[in-house]
PDB file of C-alpha atoms and ligand atoms in Angstrom:
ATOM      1  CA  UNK A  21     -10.676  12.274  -0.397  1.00 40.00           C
ATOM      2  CA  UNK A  22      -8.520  11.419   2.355  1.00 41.00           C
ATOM      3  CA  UNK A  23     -10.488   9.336   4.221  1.00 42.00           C
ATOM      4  CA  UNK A  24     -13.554   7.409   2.738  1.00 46.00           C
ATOM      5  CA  UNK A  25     -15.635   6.928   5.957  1.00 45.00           C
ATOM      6  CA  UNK A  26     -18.707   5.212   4.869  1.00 43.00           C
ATOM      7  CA  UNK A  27     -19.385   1.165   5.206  1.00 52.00           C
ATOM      8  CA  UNK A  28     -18.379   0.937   1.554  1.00 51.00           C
ATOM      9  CA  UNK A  29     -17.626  -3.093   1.614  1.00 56.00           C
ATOM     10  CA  UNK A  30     -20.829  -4.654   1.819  1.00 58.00           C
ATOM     11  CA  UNK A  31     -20.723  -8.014   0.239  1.00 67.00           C
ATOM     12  CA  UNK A  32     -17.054  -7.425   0.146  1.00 81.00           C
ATOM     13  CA  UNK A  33     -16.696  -8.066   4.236  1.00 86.00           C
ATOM     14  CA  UNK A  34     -16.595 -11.721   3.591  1.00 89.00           C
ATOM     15  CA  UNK A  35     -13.599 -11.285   1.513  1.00 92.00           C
ATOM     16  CA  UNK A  36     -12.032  -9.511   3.802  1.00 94.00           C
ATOM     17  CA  UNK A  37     -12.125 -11.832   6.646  1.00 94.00           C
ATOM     18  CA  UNK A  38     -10.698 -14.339   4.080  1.00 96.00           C
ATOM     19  CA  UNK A  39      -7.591 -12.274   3.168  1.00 97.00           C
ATOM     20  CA  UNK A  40      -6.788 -11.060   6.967  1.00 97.00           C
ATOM     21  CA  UNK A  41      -6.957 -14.825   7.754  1.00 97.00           C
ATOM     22  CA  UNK A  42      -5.242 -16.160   5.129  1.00 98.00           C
ATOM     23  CA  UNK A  43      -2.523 -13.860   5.751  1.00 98.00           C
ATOM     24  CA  UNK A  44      -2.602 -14.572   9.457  1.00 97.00           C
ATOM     25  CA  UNK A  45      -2.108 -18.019   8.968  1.00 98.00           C
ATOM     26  CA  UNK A  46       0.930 -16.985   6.705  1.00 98.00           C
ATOM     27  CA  UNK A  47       2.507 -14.807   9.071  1.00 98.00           C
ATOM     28  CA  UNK A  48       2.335 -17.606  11.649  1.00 97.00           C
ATOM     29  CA  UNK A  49       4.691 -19.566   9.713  1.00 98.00           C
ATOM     30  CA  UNK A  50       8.437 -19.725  10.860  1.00 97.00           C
ATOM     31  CA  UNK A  51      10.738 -17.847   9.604  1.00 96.00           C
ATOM     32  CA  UNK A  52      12.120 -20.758   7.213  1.00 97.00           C
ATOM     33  CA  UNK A  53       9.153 -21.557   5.814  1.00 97.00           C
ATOM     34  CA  UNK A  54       8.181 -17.714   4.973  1.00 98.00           C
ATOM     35  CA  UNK A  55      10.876 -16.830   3.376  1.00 97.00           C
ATOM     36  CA  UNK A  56      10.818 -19.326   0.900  1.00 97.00           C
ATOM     37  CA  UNK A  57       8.254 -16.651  -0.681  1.00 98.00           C
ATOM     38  CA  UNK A  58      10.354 -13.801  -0.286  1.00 96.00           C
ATOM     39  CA  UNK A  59      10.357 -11.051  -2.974  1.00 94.00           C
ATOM     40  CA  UNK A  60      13.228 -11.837  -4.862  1.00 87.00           C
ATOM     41  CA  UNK A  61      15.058  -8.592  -6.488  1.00 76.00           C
ATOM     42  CA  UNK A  62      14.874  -5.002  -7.919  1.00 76.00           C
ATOM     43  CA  UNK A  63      11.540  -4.045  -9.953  1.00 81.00           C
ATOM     44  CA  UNK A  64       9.836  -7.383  -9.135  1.00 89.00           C
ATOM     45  CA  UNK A  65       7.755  -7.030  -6.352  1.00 93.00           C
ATOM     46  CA  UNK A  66       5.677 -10.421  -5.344  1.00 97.00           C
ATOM     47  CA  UNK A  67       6.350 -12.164  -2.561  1.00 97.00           C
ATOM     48  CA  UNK A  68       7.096 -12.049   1.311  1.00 98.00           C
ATOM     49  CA  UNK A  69       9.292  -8.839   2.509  1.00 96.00           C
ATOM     50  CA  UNK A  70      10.260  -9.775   6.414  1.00 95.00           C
ATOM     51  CA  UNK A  71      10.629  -7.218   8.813  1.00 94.00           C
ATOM     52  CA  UNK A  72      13.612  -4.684   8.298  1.00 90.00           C
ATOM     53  CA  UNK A  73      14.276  -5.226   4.763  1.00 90.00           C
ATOM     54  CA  UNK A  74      12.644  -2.155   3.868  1.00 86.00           C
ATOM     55  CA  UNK A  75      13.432   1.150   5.062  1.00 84.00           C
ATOM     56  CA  UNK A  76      11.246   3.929   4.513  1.00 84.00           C
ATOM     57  CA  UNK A  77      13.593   6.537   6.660  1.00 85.00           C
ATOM     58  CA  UNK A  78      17.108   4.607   7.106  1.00 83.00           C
ATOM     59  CA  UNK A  79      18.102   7.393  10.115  1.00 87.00           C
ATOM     60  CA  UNK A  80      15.273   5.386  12.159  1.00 89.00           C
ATOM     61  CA  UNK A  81      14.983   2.475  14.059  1.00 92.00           C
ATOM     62  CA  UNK A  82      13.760  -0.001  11.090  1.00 92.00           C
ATOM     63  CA  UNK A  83       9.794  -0.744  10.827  1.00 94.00           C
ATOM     64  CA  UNK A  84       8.023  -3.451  13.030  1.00 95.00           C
ATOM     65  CA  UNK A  85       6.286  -4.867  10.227  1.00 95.00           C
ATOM     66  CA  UNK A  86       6.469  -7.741   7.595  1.00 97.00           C
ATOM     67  CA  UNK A  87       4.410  -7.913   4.187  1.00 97.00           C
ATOM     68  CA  UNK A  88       2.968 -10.037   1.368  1.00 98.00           C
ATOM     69  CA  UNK A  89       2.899  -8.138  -1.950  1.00 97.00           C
ATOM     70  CA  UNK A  90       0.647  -8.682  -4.904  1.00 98.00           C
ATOM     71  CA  UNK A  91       0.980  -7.729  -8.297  1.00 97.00           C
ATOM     72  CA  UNK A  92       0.000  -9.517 -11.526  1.00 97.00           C
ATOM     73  CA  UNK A  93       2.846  -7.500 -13.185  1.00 96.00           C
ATOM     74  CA  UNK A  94       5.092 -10.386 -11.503  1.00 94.00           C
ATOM     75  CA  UNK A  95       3.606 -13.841 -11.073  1.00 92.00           C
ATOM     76  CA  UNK A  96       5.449 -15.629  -8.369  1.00 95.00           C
ATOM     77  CA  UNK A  97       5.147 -18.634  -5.939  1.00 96.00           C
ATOM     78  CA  UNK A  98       2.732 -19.304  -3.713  1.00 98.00           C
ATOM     79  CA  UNK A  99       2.319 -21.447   0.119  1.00 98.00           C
ATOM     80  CA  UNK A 100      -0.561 -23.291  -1.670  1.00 97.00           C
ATOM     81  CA  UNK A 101       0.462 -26.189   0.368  1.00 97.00           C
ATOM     82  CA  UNK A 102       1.161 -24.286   3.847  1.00 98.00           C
ATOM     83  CA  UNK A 103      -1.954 -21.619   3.377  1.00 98.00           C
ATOM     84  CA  UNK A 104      -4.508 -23.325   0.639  1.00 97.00           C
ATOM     85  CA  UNK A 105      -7.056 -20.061  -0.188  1.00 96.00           C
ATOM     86  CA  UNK A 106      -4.207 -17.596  -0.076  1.00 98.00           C
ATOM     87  CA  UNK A 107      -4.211 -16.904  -3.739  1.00 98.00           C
ATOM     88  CA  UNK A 108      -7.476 -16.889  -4.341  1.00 97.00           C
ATOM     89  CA  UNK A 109      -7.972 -14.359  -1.460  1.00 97.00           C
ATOM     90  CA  UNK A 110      -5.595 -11.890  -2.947  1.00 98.00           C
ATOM     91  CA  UNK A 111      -6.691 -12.165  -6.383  1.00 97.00           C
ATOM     92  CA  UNK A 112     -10.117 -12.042  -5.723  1.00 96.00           C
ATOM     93  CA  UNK A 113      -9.354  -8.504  -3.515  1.00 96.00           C
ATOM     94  CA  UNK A 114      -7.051  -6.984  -6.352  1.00 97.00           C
ATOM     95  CA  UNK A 115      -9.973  -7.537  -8.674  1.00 96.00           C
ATOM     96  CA  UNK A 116     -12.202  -5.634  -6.469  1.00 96.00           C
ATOM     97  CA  UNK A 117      -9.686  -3.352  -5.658  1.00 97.00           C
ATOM     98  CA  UNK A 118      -9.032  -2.692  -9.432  1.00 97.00           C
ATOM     99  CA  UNK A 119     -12.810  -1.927 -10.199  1.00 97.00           C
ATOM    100  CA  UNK A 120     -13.168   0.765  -7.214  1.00 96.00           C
ATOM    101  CA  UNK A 121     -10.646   2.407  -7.931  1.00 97.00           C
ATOM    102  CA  UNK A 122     -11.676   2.564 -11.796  1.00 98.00           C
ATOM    103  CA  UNK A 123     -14.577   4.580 -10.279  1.00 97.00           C
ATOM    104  CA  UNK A 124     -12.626   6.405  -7.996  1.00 98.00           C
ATOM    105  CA  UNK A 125     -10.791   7.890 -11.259  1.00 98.00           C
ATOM    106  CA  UNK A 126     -13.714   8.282 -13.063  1.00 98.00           C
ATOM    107  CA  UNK A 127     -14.744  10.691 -10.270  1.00 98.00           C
ATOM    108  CA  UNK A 128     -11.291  12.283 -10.047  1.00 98.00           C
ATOM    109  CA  UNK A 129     -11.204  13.200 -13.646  1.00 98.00           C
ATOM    110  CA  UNK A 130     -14.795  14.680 -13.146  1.00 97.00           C
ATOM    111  CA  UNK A 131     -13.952  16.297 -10.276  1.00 97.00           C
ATOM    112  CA  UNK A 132     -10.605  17.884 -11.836  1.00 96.00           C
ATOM    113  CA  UNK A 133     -12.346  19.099 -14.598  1.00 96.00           C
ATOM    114  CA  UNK A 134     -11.192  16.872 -17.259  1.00 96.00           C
ATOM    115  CA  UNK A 135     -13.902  16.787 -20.679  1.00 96.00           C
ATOM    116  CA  UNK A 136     -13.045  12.952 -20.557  1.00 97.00           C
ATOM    117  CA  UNK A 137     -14.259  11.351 -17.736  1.00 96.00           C
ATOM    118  CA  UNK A 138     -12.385   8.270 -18.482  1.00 98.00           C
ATOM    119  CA  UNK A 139      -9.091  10.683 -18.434  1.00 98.00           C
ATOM    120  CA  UNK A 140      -7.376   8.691 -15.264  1.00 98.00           C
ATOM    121  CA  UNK A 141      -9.224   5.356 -15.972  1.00 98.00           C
ATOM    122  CA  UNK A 142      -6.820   5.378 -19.090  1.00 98.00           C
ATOM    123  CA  UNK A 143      -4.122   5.553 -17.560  1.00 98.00           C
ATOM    124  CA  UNK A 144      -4.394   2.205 -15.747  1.00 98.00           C
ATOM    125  CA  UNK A 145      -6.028   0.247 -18.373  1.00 98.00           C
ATOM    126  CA  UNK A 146      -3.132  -2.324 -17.966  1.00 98.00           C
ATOM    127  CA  UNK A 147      -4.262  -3.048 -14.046  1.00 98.00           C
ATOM    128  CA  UNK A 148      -4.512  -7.311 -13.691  1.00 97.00           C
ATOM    129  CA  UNK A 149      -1.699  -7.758 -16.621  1.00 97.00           C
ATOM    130  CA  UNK A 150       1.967  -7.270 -17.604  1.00 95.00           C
ATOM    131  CA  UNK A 151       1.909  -4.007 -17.764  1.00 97.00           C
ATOM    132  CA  UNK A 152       1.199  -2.252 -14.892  1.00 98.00           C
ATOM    133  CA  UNK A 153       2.645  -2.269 -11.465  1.00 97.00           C
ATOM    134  CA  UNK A 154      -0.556  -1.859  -9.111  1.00 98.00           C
ATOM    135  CA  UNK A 155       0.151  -4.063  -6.373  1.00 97.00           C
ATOM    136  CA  UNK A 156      -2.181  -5.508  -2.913  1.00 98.00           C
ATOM    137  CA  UNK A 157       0.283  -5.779  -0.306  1.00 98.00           C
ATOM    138  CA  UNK A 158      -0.695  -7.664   2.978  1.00 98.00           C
ATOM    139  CA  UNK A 159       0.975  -6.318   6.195  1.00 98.00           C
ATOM    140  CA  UNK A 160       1.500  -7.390   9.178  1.00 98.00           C
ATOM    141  CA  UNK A 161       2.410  -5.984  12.455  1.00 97.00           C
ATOM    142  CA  UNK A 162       3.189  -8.582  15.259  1.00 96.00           C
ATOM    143  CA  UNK A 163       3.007  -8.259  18.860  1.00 95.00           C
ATOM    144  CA  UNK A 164       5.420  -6.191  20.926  1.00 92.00           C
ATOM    145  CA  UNK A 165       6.859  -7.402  24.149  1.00 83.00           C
ATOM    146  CA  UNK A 166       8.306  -4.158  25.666  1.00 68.00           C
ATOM    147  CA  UNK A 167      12.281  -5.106  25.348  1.00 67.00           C
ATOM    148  CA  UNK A 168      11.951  -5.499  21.575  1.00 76.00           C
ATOM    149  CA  UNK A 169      10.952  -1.745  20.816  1.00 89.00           C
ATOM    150  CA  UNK A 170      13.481   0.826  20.522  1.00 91.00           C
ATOM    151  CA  UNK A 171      13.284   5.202  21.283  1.00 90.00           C
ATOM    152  CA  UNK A 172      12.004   6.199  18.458  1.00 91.00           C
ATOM    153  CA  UNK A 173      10.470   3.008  16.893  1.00 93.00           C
ATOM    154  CA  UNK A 174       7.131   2.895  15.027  1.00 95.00           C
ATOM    155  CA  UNK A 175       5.549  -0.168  13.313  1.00 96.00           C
ATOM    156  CA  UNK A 176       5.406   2.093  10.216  1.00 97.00           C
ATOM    157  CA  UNK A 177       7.206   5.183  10.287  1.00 95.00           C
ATOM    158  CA  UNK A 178       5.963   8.860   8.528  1.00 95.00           C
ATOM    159  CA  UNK A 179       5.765   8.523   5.104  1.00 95.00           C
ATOM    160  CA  UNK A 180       3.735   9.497   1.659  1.00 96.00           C
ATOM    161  CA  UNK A 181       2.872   6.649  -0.786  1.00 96.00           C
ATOM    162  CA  UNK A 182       4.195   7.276  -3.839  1.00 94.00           C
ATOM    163  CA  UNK A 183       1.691   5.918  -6.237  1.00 97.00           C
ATOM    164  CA  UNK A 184      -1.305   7.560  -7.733  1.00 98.00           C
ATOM    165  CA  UNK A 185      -3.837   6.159  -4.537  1.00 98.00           C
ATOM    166  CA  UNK A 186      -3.870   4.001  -1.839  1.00 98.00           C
ATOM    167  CA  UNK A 187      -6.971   1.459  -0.969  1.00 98.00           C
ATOM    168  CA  UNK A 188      -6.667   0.526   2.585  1.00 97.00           C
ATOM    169  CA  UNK A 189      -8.599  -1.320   5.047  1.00 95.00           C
ATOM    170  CA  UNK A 190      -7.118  -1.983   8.835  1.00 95.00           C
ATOM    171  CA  UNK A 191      -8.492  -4.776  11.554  1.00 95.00           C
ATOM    172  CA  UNK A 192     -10.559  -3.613  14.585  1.00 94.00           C
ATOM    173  CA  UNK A 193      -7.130  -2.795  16.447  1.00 95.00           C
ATOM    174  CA  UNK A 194      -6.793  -0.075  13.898  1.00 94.00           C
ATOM    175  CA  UNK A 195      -3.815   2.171  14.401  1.00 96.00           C
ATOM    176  CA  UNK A 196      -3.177   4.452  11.075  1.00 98.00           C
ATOM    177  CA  UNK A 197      -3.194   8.179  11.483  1.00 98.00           C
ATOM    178  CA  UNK A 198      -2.924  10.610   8.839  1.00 97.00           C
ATOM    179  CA  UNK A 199      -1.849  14.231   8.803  1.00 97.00           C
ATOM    180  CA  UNK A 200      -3.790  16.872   8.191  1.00 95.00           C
ATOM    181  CA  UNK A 201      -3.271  20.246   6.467  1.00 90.00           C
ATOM    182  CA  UNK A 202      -2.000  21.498   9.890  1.00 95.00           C
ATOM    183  CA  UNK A 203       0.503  18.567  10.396  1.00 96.00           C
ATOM    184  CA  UNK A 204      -1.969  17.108  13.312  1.00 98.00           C
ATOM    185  CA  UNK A 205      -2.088  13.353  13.068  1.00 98.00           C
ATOM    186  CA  UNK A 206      -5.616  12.156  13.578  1.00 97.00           C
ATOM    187  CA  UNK A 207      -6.297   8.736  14.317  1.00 96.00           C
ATOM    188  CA  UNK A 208      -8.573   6.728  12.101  1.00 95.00           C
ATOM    189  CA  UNK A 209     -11.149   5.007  13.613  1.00 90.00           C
ATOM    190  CA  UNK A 210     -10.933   1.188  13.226  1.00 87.00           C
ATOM    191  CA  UNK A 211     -13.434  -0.284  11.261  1.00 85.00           C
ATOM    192  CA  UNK A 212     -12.668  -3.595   8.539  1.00 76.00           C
ATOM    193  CA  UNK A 213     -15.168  -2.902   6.932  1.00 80.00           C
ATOM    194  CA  UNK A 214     -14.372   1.281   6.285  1.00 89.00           C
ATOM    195  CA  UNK A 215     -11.854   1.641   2.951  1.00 94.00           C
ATOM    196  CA  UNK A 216      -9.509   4.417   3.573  1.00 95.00           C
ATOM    197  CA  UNK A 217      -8.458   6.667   0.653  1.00 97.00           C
ATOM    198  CA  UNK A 218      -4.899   7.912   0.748  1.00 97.00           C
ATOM    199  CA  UNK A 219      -3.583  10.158  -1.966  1.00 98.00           C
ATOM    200  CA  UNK A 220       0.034   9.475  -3.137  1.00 98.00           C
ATOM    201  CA  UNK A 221       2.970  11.078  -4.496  1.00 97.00           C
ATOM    202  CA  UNK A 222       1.796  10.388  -8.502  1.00 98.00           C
ATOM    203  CA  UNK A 223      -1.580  12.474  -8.067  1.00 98.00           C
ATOM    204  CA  UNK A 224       0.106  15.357  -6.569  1.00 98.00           C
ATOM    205  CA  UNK A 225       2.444  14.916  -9.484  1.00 97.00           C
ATOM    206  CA  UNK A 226      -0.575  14.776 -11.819  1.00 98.00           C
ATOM    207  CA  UNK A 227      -2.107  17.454  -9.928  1.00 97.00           C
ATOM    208  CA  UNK A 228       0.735  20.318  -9.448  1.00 97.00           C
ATOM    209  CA  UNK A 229       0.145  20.139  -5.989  1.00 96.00           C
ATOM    210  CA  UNK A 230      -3.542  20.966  -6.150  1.00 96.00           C
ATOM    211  CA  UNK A 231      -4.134  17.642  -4.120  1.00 97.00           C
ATOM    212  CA  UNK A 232      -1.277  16.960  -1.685  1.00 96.00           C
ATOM    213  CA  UNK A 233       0.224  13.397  -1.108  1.00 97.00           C
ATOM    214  CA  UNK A 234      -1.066  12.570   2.567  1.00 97.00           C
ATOM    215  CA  UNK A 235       1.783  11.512   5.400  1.00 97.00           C
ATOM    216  CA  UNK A 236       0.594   8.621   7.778  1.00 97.00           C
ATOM    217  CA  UNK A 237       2.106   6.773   9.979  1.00 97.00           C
ATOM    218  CA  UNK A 238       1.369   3.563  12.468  1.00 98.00           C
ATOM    219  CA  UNK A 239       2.656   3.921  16.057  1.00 97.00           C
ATOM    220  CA  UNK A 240       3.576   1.896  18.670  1.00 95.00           C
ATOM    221  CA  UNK A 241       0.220   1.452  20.860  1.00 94.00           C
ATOM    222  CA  UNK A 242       0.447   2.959  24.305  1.00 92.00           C
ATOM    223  CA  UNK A 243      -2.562   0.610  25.147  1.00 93.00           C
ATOM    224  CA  UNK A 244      -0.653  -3.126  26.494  1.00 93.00           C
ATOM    225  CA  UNK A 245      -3.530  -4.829  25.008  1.00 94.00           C
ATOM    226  CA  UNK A 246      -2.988  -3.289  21.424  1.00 95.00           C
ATOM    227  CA  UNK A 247       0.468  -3.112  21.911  1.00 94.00           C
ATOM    228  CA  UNK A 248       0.471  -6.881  22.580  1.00 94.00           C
ATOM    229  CA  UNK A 249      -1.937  -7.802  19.695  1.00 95.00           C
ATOM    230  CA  UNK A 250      -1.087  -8.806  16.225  1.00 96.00           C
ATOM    231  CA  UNK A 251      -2.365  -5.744  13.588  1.00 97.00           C
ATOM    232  CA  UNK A 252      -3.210  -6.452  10.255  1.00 97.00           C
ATOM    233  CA  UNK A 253      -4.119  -4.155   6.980  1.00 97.00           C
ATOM    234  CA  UNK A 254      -3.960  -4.301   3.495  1.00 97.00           C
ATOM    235  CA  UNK A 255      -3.243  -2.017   1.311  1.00 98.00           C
ATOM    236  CA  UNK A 256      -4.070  -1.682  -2.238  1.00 98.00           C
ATOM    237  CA  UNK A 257      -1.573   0.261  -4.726  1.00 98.00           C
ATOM    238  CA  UNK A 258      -3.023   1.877  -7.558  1.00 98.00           C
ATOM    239  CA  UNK A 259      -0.084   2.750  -9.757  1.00 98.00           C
ATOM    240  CA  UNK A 260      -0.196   3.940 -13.992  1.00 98.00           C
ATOM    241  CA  UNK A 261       0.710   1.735 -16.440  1.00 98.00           C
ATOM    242  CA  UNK A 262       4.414   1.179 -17.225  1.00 97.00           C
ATOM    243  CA  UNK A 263       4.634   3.674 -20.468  1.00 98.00           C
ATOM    244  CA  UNK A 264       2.352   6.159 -18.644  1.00 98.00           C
ATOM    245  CA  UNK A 265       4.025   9.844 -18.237  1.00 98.00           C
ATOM    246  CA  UNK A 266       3.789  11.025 -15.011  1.00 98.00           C
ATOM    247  CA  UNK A 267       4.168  15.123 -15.112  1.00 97.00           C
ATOM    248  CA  UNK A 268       2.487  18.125 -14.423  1.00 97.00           C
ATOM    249  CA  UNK A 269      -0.891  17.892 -16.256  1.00 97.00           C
ATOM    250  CA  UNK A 270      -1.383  21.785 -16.356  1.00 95.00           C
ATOM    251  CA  UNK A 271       2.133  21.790 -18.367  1.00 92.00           C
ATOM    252  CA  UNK A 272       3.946  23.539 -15.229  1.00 91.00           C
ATOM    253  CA  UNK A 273       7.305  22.294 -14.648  1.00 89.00           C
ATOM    254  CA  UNK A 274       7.122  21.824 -10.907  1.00 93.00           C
ATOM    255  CA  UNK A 275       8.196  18.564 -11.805  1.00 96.00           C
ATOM    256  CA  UNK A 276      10.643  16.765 -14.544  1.00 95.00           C
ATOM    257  CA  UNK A 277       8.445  14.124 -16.622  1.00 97.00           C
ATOM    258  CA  UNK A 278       9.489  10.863 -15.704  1.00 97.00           C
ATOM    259  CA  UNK A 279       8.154   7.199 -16.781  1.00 98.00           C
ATOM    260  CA  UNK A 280       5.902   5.177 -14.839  1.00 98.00           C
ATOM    261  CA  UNK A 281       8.233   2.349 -14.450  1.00 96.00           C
ATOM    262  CA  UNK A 282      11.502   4.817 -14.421  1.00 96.00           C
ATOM    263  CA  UNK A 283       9.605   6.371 -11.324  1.00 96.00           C
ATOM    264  CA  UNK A 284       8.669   2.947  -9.483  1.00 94.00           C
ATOM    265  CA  UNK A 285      12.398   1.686 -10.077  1.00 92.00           C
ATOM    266  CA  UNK A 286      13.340   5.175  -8.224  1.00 90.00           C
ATOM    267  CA  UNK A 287      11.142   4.427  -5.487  1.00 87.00           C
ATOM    268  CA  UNK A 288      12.262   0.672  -4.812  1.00 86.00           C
ATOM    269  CA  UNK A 289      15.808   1.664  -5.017  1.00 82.00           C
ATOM    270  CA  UNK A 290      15.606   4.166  -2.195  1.00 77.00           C
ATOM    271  CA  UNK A 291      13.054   1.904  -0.115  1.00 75.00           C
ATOM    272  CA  UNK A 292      15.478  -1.563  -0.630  1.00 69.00           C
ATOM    273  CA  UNK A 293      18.726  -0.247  -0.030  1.00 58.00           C
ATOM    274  CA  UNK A 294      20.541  -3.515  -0.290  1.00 51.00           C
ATOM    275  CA  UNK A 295      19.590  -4.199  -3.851  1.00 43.00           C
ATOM    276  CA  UNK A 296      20.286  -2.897  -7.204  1.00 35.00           C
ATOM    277  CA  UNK A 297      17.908  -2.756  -9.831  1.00 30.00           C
TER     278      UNK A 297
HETATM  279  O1  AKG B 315      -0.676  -0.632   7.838  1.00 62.31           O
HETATM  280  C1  AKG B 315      -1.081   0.506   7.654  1.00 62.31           C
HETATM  281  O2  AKG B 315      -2.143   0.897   8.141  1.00 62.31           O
HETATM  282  C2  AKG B 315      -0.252   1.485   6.849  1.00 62.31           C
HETATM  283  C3  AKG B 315       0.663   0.842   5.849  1.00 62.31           C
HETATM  284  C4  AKG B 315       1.276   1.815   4.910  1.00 62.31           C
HETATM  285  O3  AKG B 315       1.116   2.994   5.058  1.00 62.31           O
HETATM  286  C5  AKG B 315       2.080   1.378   3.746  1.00 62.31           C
HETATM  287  O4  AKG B 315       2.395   0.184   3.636  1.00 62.31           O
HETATM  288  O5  AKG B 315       2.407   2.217   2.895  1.00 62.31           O
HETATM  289 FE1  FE2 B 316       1.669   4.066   3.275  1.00 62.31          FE
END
């Protein structure tokens, strides 16, 4: 479940191309002109985040990596002018996104045991409305002249997603490692057109820690070519729908009940220190 390693994109390649270059072109943009798309505040998440506004360990050096977030839950502006197919390369991605990963649940509540099969598909019926936060974010990792990187630096530091799964594909420089049951990183092999399958902090909720949220991280390249190439991935966020009660679903109290949305404005809080939600 960790890793999905087969060529599942098929017809999908093309629209992959179109989102890594659509976001390229973004990224290329100065700073001015990017961050007249930033993401604006609290619980809504569209828009450009630059690099260091979000800390996912605040006693390290801060991330070398900027982002482009997606979510229907919070329509926001666009560079239609500066980057034309931009929209339509994200929306047409979440849309694919959103039906995978209605199989991928299917399968999960199968594989769980669950009489329903539909069991997790229900809880995301909201996914492309109002309602539910699932969000395709865009990253991007520029290149690293040596003086810029500090001890201790990663482009994206050791973490666990905390949503129910994460969708994500990474260019031919690849990059992501996950950890294993043994706490060895292994690194992934690059492939666009490979999906990896990351579980996040909501399933092992769901779960009672029968399937654990995976840590990954991306680190600086030791290689000067990678380390002086642009990366790109994107990564797909498949979160409940707002009214959705995350807990224990074999009624142990491992952990306190909490709303979908009550548990999202947890997460931003910690992740964007600077703001208050
Ligand atoms: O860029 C990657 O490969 C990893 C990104 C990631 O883990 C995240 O944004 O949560
Ligand atoms: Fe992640």
């Amino acid at each position: 479940m960790q890793k999905c390693g087969s060529r599942a994109l098929g017809q999908g390649a093309r629209m992959i191309t179109e989102i890594f270059n659509n976001s390229k072109h973004f990224f290329e943009l100065g700073e001015s002109d990017k961050s007249k798309y930033s993401r604006t505040n609290g619980l809504r998440n569209h828009g450009y985040v630059c690099i260091g506004r979000e800390r996912l360990d605040p006693s390290r050096p801060i991330d070398l990596k900027g982002a482009f977030n997606y979510t229907p839950m919070d329509p926001g502006e666009w560079p239609t002018e500066e980057v034309p197919g931009m929209k339509e390369s994200f929306t047409n991605l979440y849309n694919s996104f959103r039906l995978l990963s209605y199989n991928v649940l299917d399968v999960l509540s199968l594989a769980l045991g669950f009489e329903d099969r539909h069991f997790f598909r229900n809880y995301h019926k909201g996914m492309g409305g109002t309602e539910n936060p699932s969000t395709l974010r865009a990253l991007h990792y520029p290149p690293l002249p040596e003086t810029d990187v500090k001890q201790g630096q990663l482009r994206c530091t050791e973490h666990v997603d905390h949503r129910v799964l994460t969708f994500l594909v990474q260019d031919q420089n690849g990059g992501l490692e996950v950890c294993n049951r043994d706490g060895k990183y292994i690194r992934l092999k690059p492939d666009p057109e490979c999906i990896c399958i990351i579980i996040g902090n909501i399933l092992q909720r769901f779960t009672s820690d029968k399937l654990l949220a995976t840590k990954h991280r991306v680190r600086i390249p030791e290689d000067d070519v990678l380390k002086q190439s642009t990366r790109q991935s994107q990564a797909f966020f498949l979160h409940p729908d707002n009214d959705v009660i995350i807990r224990c679903l074999d009624g142990n109290d491992a952990y306190e009940p909490i709303s979908s949305i009550d548990y999202l404005a947890w997460r931003f809080n910690k992740y964007f220190k600077e703001e208050t939600i």
